[in-house]
mmCIF file of C-alpha atoms and ligand atoms in Angstrom:
data_model
loop_
_atom_site.group_PDB
_atom_site.id
_atom_site.type_symbol
_atom_site.label_atom_id
_atom_site.label_comp_id
_atom_site.label_asym_id
_atom_site.label_seq_id
_atom_site.Cartn_x
_atom_site.Cartn_y
_atom_site.Cartn_z
ATOM 1 C CA CYS A 167 -46.162 -198.405 -101.797
ATOM 2 C CA LEU A 168 -49.800 -197.139 -101.244
ATOM 3 C CA VAL A 169 -50.034 -193.547 -100.852
ATOM 4 C CA SER A 170 -53.387 -191.905 -101.798
ATOM 5 C CA GLY A 171 -54.195 -188.810 -103.513
ATOM 6 C CA THR A 172 -51.694 -186.155 -103.618
ATOM 7 C CA ALA A 173 -48.374 -188.247 -103.310
ATOM 8 C CA GLY A 174 -47.708 -187.730 -107.091
ATOM 9 C CA ALA A 175 -47.605 -190.182 -110.077
ATOM 10 C CA GLN A 176 -45.038 -192.934 -108.562
ATOM 11 C CA GLY A 177 -46.962 -193.232 -105.281
ATOM 12 C CA ALA A 178 -50.165 -192.731 -106.543
ATOM 13 C CA TYR A 179 -52.754 -195.844 -106.304
ATOM 14 C CA PRO A 180 -52.830 -197.990 -108.201
ATOM 15 C CA ASN A 181 -49.192 -197.501 -109.690
ATOM 16 C CA HIS A 182 -48.975 -201.446 -111.206
ATOM 17 C CA PRO A 183 -51.568 -203.798 -112.431
ATOM 18 C CA ILE A 184 -53.997 -205.361 -110.085
ATOM 19 C CA SER A 185 -54.754 -209.207 -109.812
ATOM 20 C CA LEU A 186 -58.241 -210.243 -109.681
ATOM 21 C CA VAL A 187 -58.887 -213.890 -108.440
ATOM 22 C CA VAL A 188 -61.310 -216.009 -109.884
ATOM 23 C CA PRO A 189 -62.090 -219.426 -108.088
ATOM 24 C CA PHE A 190 -62.970 -221.244 -111.295
ATOM 25 C CA ALA A 191 -61.805 -222.336 -114.559
ATOM 26 C CA ALA A 192 -61.216 -219.845 -117.218
ATOM 27 C CA GLY A 193 -64.222 -219.345 -119.682
ATOM 28 C CA GLY A 194 -66.941 -220.500 -116.856
ATOM 29 C CA PRO A 195 -69.453 -218.226 -115.729
ATOM 30 C CA THR A 196 -67.775 -216.438 -112.666
ATOM 31 C CA ASP A 197 -64.590 -215.715 -115.406
ATOM 32 C CA VAL A 198 -67.179 -214.363 -117.609
ATOM 33 C CA VAL A 199 -68.083 -211.654 -115.064
ATOM 34 C CA ALA A 200 -64.763 -211.046 -113.708
ATOM 35 C CA ARG A 201 -63.332 -210.401 -117.003
ATOM 36 C CA SER A 202 -65.894 -207.835 -118.308
ATOM 37 C CA LEU A 203 -65.712 -206.203 -115.065
ATOM 38 C CA GLY A 204 -61.930 -205.990 -114.828
ATOM 39 C CA ALA A 205 -61.849 -204.471 -118.300
ATOM 40 C CA SER A 206 -64.287 -202.085 -117.467
ATOM 41 C CA MET A 207 -62.746 -201.201 -114.004
ATOM 42 C CA SER A 208 -59.332 -200.940 -115.417
ATOM 43 C CA LYS A 209 -60.827 -197.992 -117.632
ATOM 44 C CA THR A 210 -61.361 -196.116 -114.400
ATOM 45 C CA LEU A 211 -58.218 -197.063 -112.485
ATOM 46 C CA GLY A 212 -55.827 -196.690 -115.460
ATOM 47 C CA GLN A 213 -54.333 -199.868 -114.579
ATOM 48 C CA SER A 214 -54.497 -203.487 -116.145
ATOM 49 C CA ILE A 215 -56.597 -205.967 -113.959
ATOM 50 C CA ILE A 216 -54.990 -209.185 -114.487
ATOM 51 C CA ILE A 217 -57.662 -212.298 -113.833
ATOM 52 C CA GLU A 218 -56.061 -214.881 -111.959
ATOM 53 C CA ASN A 219 -57.902 -218.461 -112.167
ATOM 54 C CA ARG A 220 -57.019 -220.319 -108.899
ATOM 55 C CA THR A 221 -59.228 -223.393 -108.853
ATOM 56 C CA GLY A 222 -60.073 -226.262 -106.507
ATOM 57 C CA ALA A 223 -61.884 -227.334 -103.743
ATOM 58 C CA GLY A 224 -65.207 -225.605 -104.770
ATOM 59 C CA GLY A 225 -63.507 -221.838 -104.668
ATOM 60 C CA THR A 226 -62.155 -222.191 -101.353
ATOM 61 C CA LEU A 227 -58.452 -222.484 -102.162
ATOM 62 C CA ALA A 228 -58.958 -219.093 -103.899
ATOM 63 C CA SER A 229 -60.404 -217.303 -100.576
ATOM 64 C CA GLN A 230 -57.763 -218.873 -98.618
ATOM 65 C CA HIS A 231 -55.244 -217.480 -101.089
ATOM 66 C CA VAL A 232 -56.623 -213.990 -101.011
ATOM 67 C CA ALA A 233 -57.029 -214.392 -97.262
ATOM 68 C CA ARG A 234 -53.223 -214.600 -96.885
ATOM 69 C CA ALA A 235 -52.467 -212.262 -99.502
ATOM 70 C CA ALA A 236 -50.408 -208.873 -98.846
ATOM 71 C CA PRO A 237 -53.090 -206.400 -97.972
ATOM 72 C CA ASP A 238 -51.454 -203.906 -100.512
ATOM 73 C CA GLY A 239 -54.335 -203.166 -102.569
ATOM 74 C CA TYR A 240 -53.014 -205.430 -105.719
ATOM 75 C CA THR A 241 -55.045 -208.701 -104.916
ATOM 76 C CA PHE A 242 -58.818 -208.702 -104.760
ATOM 77 C CA LEU A 243 -61.050 -211.860 -105.353
ATOM 78 C CA ILE A 244 -64.468 -212.154 -107.006
ATOM 79 C CA HIS A 245 -66.710 -214.942 -105.785
ATOM 80 C CA HIS A 246 -70.313 -215.927 -105.390
ATOM 81 C CA ASN A 247 -72.588 -217.739 -102.786
ATOM 82 C CA GLY A 248 -69.568 -220.141 -102.207
ATOM 83 C CA MET A 249 -68.143 -217.398 -100.209
ATOM 84 C CA ALA A 250 -71.349 -218.215 -97.652
ATOM 85 C CA THR A 251 -71.788 -222.055 -98.207
ATOM 86 C CA ALA A 252 -68.248 -222.660 -97.547
ATOM 87 C CA PRO A 253 -68.236 -222.824 -93.475
ATOM 88 C CA ALA A 254 -71.103 -225.081 -93.530
ATOM 89 C CA LEU A 255 -69.535 -227.406 -96.241
ATOM 90 C CA TYR A 256 -65.926 -227.494 -95.024
ATOM 91 C CA ARG A 257 -65.447 -228.467 -91.383
ATOM 92 C CA LYS A 258 -61.784 -227.594 -91.465
ATOM 93 C CA LEU A 259 -62.080 -224.328 -93.359
ATOM 94 C CA SER A 260 -58.848 -222.380 -93.127
ATOM 95 C CA PHE A 261 -60.542 -218.943 -93.144
ATOM 96 C CA ASN A 262 -63.468 -217.264 -92.121
ATOM 97 C CA PRO A 263 -65.406 -215.283 -94.895
ATOM 98 C CA LEU A 264 -67.027 -212.896 -92.069
ATOM 99 C CA THR A 265 -63.651 -211.536 -90.383
ATOM 100 C CA ASP A 266 -60.705 -212.508 -92.758
ATOM 101 C CA PHE A 267 -61.403 -209.942 -95.772
ATOM 102 C CA ALA A 268 -62.265 -206.486 -96.520
ATOM 103 C CA TYR A 269 -65.349 -205.947 -98.305
ATOM 104 C CA VAL A 270 -65.586 -204.139 -101.524
ATOM 105 C CA GLY A 271 -69.219 -204.499 -102.778
ATOM 106 C CA GLN A 272 -71.768 -206.887 -104.665
ATOM 107 C CA VAL A 273 -72.003 -206.829 -108.435
ATOM 108 C CA ALA A 274 -74.875 -208.876 -110.119
ATOM 109 C CA ASP A 275 -77.319 -211.581 -109.525
ATOM 110 C CA VAL A 276 -77.476 -214.234 -112.184
ATOM 111 C CA PRO A 277 -80.157 -217.158 -112.697
ATOM 112 C CA MET A 278 -79.262 -220.678 -112.671
ATOM 113 C CA THR A 279 -80.687 -223.293 -115.468
ATOM 114 C CA LEU A 280 -81.215 -226.873 -115.121
ATOM 115 C CA LEU A 281 -79.551 -228.837 -117.978
ATOM 116 C CA GLY A 282 -79.166 -232.031 -119.826
ATOM 117 C CA ARG A 283 -77.148 -233.452 -122.613
ATOM 118 C CA LYS A 284 -78.859 -233.234 -125.771
ATOM 119 C CA ASP A 285 -79.786 -236.867 -126.140
ATOM 120 C CA LEU A 286 -80.914 -237.495 -122.700
ATOM 121 C CA PRO A 287 -84.022 -239.308 -122.879
ATOM 122 C CA ALA A 288 -86.453 -237.098 -120.889
ATOM 123 C CA ASP A 289 -87.903 -233.850 -122.810
ATOM 124 C CA GLY A 290 -89.393 -231.338 -120.381
ATOM 125 C CA MET A 291 -89.123 -231.275 -116.533
ATOM 126 C CA LYS A 292 -92.173 -233.628 -115.977
ATOM 127 C CA ASN A 293 -90.201 -236.284 -117.687
ATOM 128 C CA PHE A 294 -86.734 -235.485 -116.362
ATOM 129 C CA ILE A 295 -88.290 -235.924 -112.950
ATOM 130 C CA GLN A 296 -89.696 -239.260 -113.984
ATOM 131 C CA TYR A 297 -86.439 -240.074 -115.585
ATOM 132 C CA ALA A 298 -84.521 -238.961 -112.458
ATOM 133 C CA LYS A 299 -86.509 -241.356 -110.405
ATOM 134 C CA GLU A 300 -86.449 -244.288 -112.337
ATOM 135 C CA ASN A 301 -82.541 -244.025 -112.989
ATOM 136 C CA GLY A 302 -81.106 -242.506 -109.994
ATOM 137 C CA ASN A 303 -77.262 -242.840 -109.537
ATOM 138 C CA LYS A 304 -77.027 -244.148 -112.981
ATOM 139 C CA ILE A 305 -77.321 -240.475 -113.734
ATOM 140 C CA ASN A 306 -73.880 -238.520 -113.994
ATOM 141 C CA LEU A 307 -74.447 -234.837 -112.546
ATOM 142 C CA ALA A 308 -71.433 -232.291 -113.173
ATOM 143 C CA ASN A 309 -70.683 -229.875 -110.809
ATOM 144 C CA ALA A 310 -67.714 -227.675 -109.650
ATOM 145 C CA GLY A 311 -67.030 -228.926 -106.468
ATOM 146 C CA LEU A 312 -68.430 -228.607 -102.710
ATOM 147 C CA GLY A 313 -68.667 -224.768 -102.289
ATOM 148 C CA ALA A 314 -69.786 -224.210 -105.993
ATOM 149 C CA VAL A 315 -73.241 -222.896 -107.063
ATOM 150 C CA SER A 316 -73.633 -225.622 -109.412
ATOM 151 C CA GLN A 317 -73.153 -228.090 -106.242
ATOM 152 C CA LEU A 318 -75.666 -226.233 -104.258
ATOM 153 C CA CYS A 319 -78.285 -226.236 -106.965
ATOM 154 C CA GLY A 320 -77.493 -230.194 -107.399
ATOM 155 C CA MET A 321 -77.768 -230.765 -103.816
ATOM 156 C CA LEU A 322 -81.344 -228.974 -103.715
ATOM 157 C CA LEU A 323 -82.340 -230.814 -106.763
ATOM 158 C CA GLN A 324 -81.679 -234.325 -105.455
ATOM 159 C CA GLU A 325 -83.187 -233.656 -102.095
ATOM 160 C CA ALA A 326 -86.323 -232.234 -103.396
ATOM 161 C CA LEU A 327 -86.446 -235.388 -105.721
ATOM 162 C CA GLY A 328 -85.536 -237.664 -103.286
ATOM 163 C CA VAL A 329 -82.688 -239.147 -105.720
ATOM 164 C CA GLN A 330 -78.986 -239.499 -105.680
ATOM 165 C CA PHE A 331 -77.096 -239.015 -108.673
ATOM 166 C CA THR A 332 -73.680 -239.471 -109.159
ATOM 167 C CA THR A 333 -71.627 -236.427 -109.117
ATOM 168 C CA VAL A 334 -68.677 -235.847 -111.043
ATOM 169 C CA PRO A 335 -66.569 -232.727 -110.107
ATOM 170 C CA TYR A 336 -64.772 -230.571 -112.271
ATOM 171 C CA ALA A 337 -62.451 -227.267 -111.574
ATOM 172 C CA GLY A 338 -65.330 -225.248 -112.828
ATOM 173 C CA THR A 339 -68.540 -225.281 -114.889
ATOM 174 C CA ALA A 340 -66.547 -224.613 -118.157
ATOM 175 C CA PRO A 341 -65.275 -227.951 -118.202
ATOM 176 C CA ALA A 342 -68.289 -229.202 -116.887
ATOM 177 C CA MET A 343 -70.143 -228.156 -119.833
ATOM 178 C CA THR A 344 -67.285 -229.191 -122.221
ATOM 179 C CA ALA A 345 -68.328 -232.704 -120.668
ATOM 180 C CA LEU A 346 -72.044 -232.305 -120.868
ATOM 181 C CA LEU A 347 -71.556 -231.061 -124.629
ATOM 182 C CA GLY A 348 -69.176 -234.193 -125.197
ATOM 183 C CA GLY A 349 -72.218 -236.350 -123.592
ATOM 184 C CA GLN A 350 -69.765 -237.431 -121.111
ATOM 185 C CA VAL A 351 -72.241 -236.282 -117.848
ATOM 186 C CA ASP A 352 -75.759 -236.235 -118.215
ATOM 187 C CA VAL A 353 -76.894 -232.958 -116.125
ATOM 188 C CA LEU A 354 -75.576 -229.748 -115.036
ATOM 189 C CA CYS A 355 -77.266 -226.826 -113.063
ATOM 190 C CA ASP A 356 -75.416 -223.892 -114.186
ATOM 191 C CA GLN A 357 -75.706 -220.095 -114.380
ATOM 192 C CA THR A 358 -76.958 -218.088 -117.315
ATOM 193 C CA THR A 359 -73.841 -216.300 -117.744
ATOM 194 C CA GLN A 360 -72.421 -219.531 -119.500
ATOM 195 C CA THR A 361 -75.548 -221.388 -120.514
ATOM 196 C CA ILE A 362 -77.368 -218.871 -122.617
ATOM 197 C CA PRO A 363 -75.476 -219.249 -125.609
ATOM 198 C CA GLN A 364 -75.345 -223.062 -125.633
ATOM 199 C CA ILE A 365 -79.000 -223.065 -124.939
ATOM 200 C CA LYS A 366 -80.030 -220.509 -127.819
ATOM 201 C CA ALA A 367 -77.644 -222.665 -130.035
ATOM 202 C CA GLU A 368 -79.727 -225.805 -128.852
ATOM 203 C CA ARG A 369 -76.702 -227.784 -127.731
ATOM 204 C CA VAL A 370 -78.503 -228.605 -124.370
ATOM 205 C CA LYS A 371 -81.780 -229.649 -123.386
ATOM 206 C CA LEU A 372 -83.234 -227.007 -121.074
ATOM 207 C CA TYR A 373 -85.436 -228.236 -117.973
ATOM 208 C CA GLY A 374 -85.875 -224.965 -116.510
ATOM 209 C CA VAL A 375 -84.575 -222.038 -114.521
ATOM 210 C CA THR A 376 -83.977 -221.709 -110.825
ATOM 211 C CA THR A 377 -85.639 -218.522 -109.985
ATOM 212 C CA LEU A 378 -89.365 -218.178 -108.815
ATOM 213 C CA ASP A 379 -90.099 -216.115 -111.479
ATOM 214 C CA ARG A 380 -89.645 -216.727 -115.314
ATOM 215 C CA ILE A 381 -86.758 -214.502 -116.470
ATOM 216 C CA LYS A 382 -86.629 -211.980 -119.219
ATOM 217 C CA THR A 383 -83.674 -213.512 -121.390
ATOM 218 C CA LEU A 384 -85.161 -216.884 -121.740
ATOM 219 C CA PRO A 385 -89.058 -216.083 -121.233
ATOM 220 C CA ASP A 386 -90.121 -219.575 -122.526
ATOM 221 C CA ALA A 387 -88.235 -221.349 -119.978
ATOM 222 C CA PRO A 388 -90.477 -222.773 -117.148
ATOM 223 C CA THR A 389 -89.501 -221.977 -113.665
ATOM 224 C CA LEU A 390 -88.669 -225.324 -111.590
ATOM 225 C CA GLN A 391 -91.383 -224.271 -109.047
ATOM 226 C CA GLU A 392 -93.684 -224.252 -111.785
ATOM 227 C CA ASN A 393 -92.802 -228.108 -112.490
ATOM 228 C CA GLY A 394 -93.703 -229.361 -108.979
ATOM 229 C CA LEU A 395 -90.707 -228.132 -107.201
ATOM 230 C CA LYS A 396 -92.481 -225.671 -105.006
ATOM 231 C CA GLY A 397 -90.296 -223.166 -103.563
ATOM 232 C CA PHE A 398 -87.053 -223.776 -105.593
ATOM 233 C CA GLU A 399 -84.646 -221.168 -105.967
ATOM 234 C CA VAL A 400 -81.154 -220.578 -106.316
ATOM 235 C CA LYS A 401 -79.733 -217.326 -106.913
ATOM 236 C CA VAL A 402 -76.295 -216.289 -107.374
ATOM 237 C CA TRP A 403 -74.372 -213.392 -106.342
ATOM 238 C CA HIS A 404 -71.030 -212.053 -106.793
ATOM 239 C CA GLY A 405 -69.030 -210.129 -104.105
ATOM 240 C CA VAL A 406 -65.455 -208.512 -104.575
ATOM 241 C CA TYR A 407 -63.126 -208.735 -101.538
ATOM 242 C CA ALA A 408 -59.588 -207.921 -100.569
ATOM 243 C CA PRO A 409 -57.253 -209.441 -97.614
ATOM 244 C CA LYS A 410 -58.011 -208.007 -94.115
ATOM 245 C CA GLY A 411 -56.099 -204.620 -93.684
ATOM 246 C CA THR A 412 -55.957 -203.527 -97.114
ATOM 247 C CA PRO A 413 -55.705 -199.710 -96.728
ATOM 248 C CA PRO A 414 -59.084 -198.123 -96.934
ATOM 249 C CA GLU A 415 -58.218 -195.649 -99.845
ATOM 250 C CA ALA A 416 -57.422 -198.737 -101.783
ATOM 251 C CA VAL A 417 -60.743 -200.182 -101.081
ATOM 252 C CA ALA A 418 -62.573 -197.045 -101.754
ATOM 253 C CA LYS A 419 -60.575 -196.488 -104.985
ATOM 254 C CA PHE A 420 -61.693 -199.927 -106.060
ATOM 255 C CA ASN A 421 -65.010 -199.590 -104.933
ATOM 256 C CA GLU A 422 -65.369 -196.488 -106.882
ATOM 257 C CA ALA A 423 -64.045 -198.199 -110.046
ATOM 258 C CA LEU A 424 -66.705 -201.063 -109.256
ATOM 259 C CA ARG A 425 -69.746 -198.610 -109.116
ATOM 260 C CA ALA A 426 -68.531 -196.917 -112.209
ATOM 261 C CA ALA A 427 -68.597 -200.298 -114.142
ATOM 262 C CA LEU A 428 -71.891 -201.146 -113.132
ATOM 263 C CA LYS A 429 -73.038 -198.146 -114.789
ATOM 264 C CA ASP A 430 -70.934 -198.780 -117.970
ATOM 265 C CA PRO A 431 -72.786 -200.183 -120.980
ATOM 266 C CA ALA A 432 -69.896 -202.133 -122.254
ATOM 267 C CA PHE A 433 -70.192 -204.055 -118.717
ATOM 268 C CA THR A 434 -74.155 -203.588 -117.818
ATOM 269 C CA GLN A 435 -75.367 -204.736 -121.830
ATOM 270 C CA LYS A 436 -72.945 -207.927 -121.826
ATOM 271 C CA MET A 437 -74.758 -208.862 -118.183
ATOM 272 C CA ALA A 438 -78.240 -208.351 -119.470
ATOM 273 C CA GLU A 439 -77.655 -210.227 -122.533
ATOM 274 C CA LEU A 440 -76.498 -213.249 -120.261
ATOM 275 C CA GLY A 441 -79.658 -212.985 -118.140
ATOM 276 C CA ALA A 442 -77.416 -211.130 -115.280
ATOM 277 C CA GLU A 443 -79.047 -208.235 -113.147
ATOM 278 C CA ILE A 444 -76.536 -205.470 -111.672
ATOM 279 C CA VAL A 445 -77.428 -205.397 -108.147
ATOM 280 C CA PRO A 446 -79.205 -202.134 -106.406
ATOM 281 C CA GLU A 447 -76.852 -199.402 -105.080
ATOM 282 C CA SER A 448 -77.315 -200.277 -101.939
ATOM 283 C CA LYS A 449 -75.338 -203.481 -102.494
ATOM 284 C CA GLN A 450 -72.777 -202.023 -104.074
ATOM 285 C CA THR A 451 -71.057 -200.967 -101.032
ATOM 286 C CA PRO A 452 -68.644 -202.655 -98.438
ATOM 287 C CA GLN A 453 -71.421 -202.505 -96.081
ATOM 288 C CA GLY A 454 -73.959 -203.584 -98.452
ATOM 289 C CA LEU A 455 -71.704 -206.814 -99.235
ATOM 290 C CA GLN A 456 -71.076 -207.410 -95.568
ATOM 291 C CA THR A 457 -74.270 -207.545 -94.584
ATOM 292 C CA TRP A 458 -75.586 -209.770 -97.326
ATOM 293 C CA LEU A 459 -72.880 -212.138 -96.646
ATOM 294 C CA GLN A 460 -73.593 -212.433 -92.999
ATOM 295 C CA SER A 461 -77.436 -213.310 -94.160
ATOM 296 C CA GLU A 462 -76.447 -215.631 -96.558
ATOM 297 C CA VAL A 463 -74.184 -217.363 -94.295
ATOM 298 C CA ASP A 464 -77.108 -217.767 -92.131
ATOM 299 C CA LYS A 465 -79.333 -218.875 -94.678
ATOM 300 C CA TRP A 466 -77.256 -221.509 -96.747
ATOM 301 C CA GLY A 467 -76.044 -222.970 -93.145
ATOM 302 C CA GLY A 468 -78.933 -224.229 -92.050
ATOM 303 C CA ILE A 469 -79.954 -225.596 -95.202
ATOM 304 C CA ILE A 470 -76.669 -227.516 -95.704
ATOM 305 C CA ARG A 471 -76.445 -228.549 -92.208
ATOM 306 C CA LYS A 472 -80.082 -229.954 -92.577
ATOM 307 C CA ALA A 473 -78.943 -231.840 -95.987
ATOM 308 C CA GLY A 474 -75.924 -233.420 -94.099
ATOM 309 C CA VAL A 475 -73.498 -232.313 -96.803
ATOM 310 C CA TYR A 476 -70.048 -231.614 -95.966
ATOM 311 C CA ALA A 477 -66.061 -232.277 -96.492
ATOM 312 C CA ASP A 478 -64.096 -233.370 -93.703
HETATM 313 C C1 MLT B 556 -67.727 -221.071 -112.360
HETATM 314 O O1 MLT B 556 -67.513 -220.235 -112.460
HETATM 315 O O2 MLT B 556 -67.082 -222.345 -112.888
HETATM 316 C C2 MLT B 556 -68.884 -221.605 -111.424
HETATM 317 O O3 MLT B 556 -69.201 -220.522 -111.027
HETATM 318 C C3 MLT B 556 -68.771 -222.709 -110.814
HETATM 319 C C4 MLT B 556 -69.938 -222.984 -109.906
HETATM 320 O O4 MLT B 556 -70.292 -222.438 -108.878
HETATM 321 O O5 MLT B 556 -70.906 -224.006 -110.144
#
């Protein structure tokens, strides 16, 4: 049971391990952030945070699971932009991101990188654009399903180039990266939290970054907008959620541990190495997440509806 403060050791929250649900495969970008964050937060909470990878339907199965979980302070969700794109992508969504959760706070912003398999016959973004236009649906584009940021990035890329690739969905970009490294797919747009080690080891071709400006961790990488895709921008952000009805004391305690992690060098240094930027304090709060989520639902909803991409 959840009793705050004075109830003594047995009733004090948290008194057993907490589950943090990750909507994508283990070893991928969301999982990397979640495990590192969980390790830091458990130091403040004095309880383990167990990472639970629940994959499927571009992250929406995990969100649905948490929306319906017992609101007891022992189940949380970490999710990215997919929480905001899902309502436009899924006509029959079984949960409402704006009303079915308690909000904890945001974590970090992550750039994405456009990658090709190592032996793709196109060097540099200019050649890639030409190659993409000439080969169209002969090119296999990996993603992590409708609702993944890899899907969002790929959708915007195809739209910007006026091409249609063949999409190959995976349970996360960890298996998608394995397929790219093995040459089973040609192209992947993925977050630096997974791609930087592969880029540095030269196991993939890097075409560019999806931010408007170049990034510190990959200073030589051009932006896509430098190479003709004017205004092209996908920035990934992460939020932490609980089922609606979770006791405010538990949300406050989890938020306190979150904010401590965002100052913990064990977490912040790892994020910096992987190109991620800790969000400002104003976004580390429940209100900061809720306001941001609403603005992202509005922003991406319009873009996705215009692109006409959705699941029935
Ligand atoms: C992952 O963790 O696998 C990714 O965040 C999936 C994606 O959104 O592309």
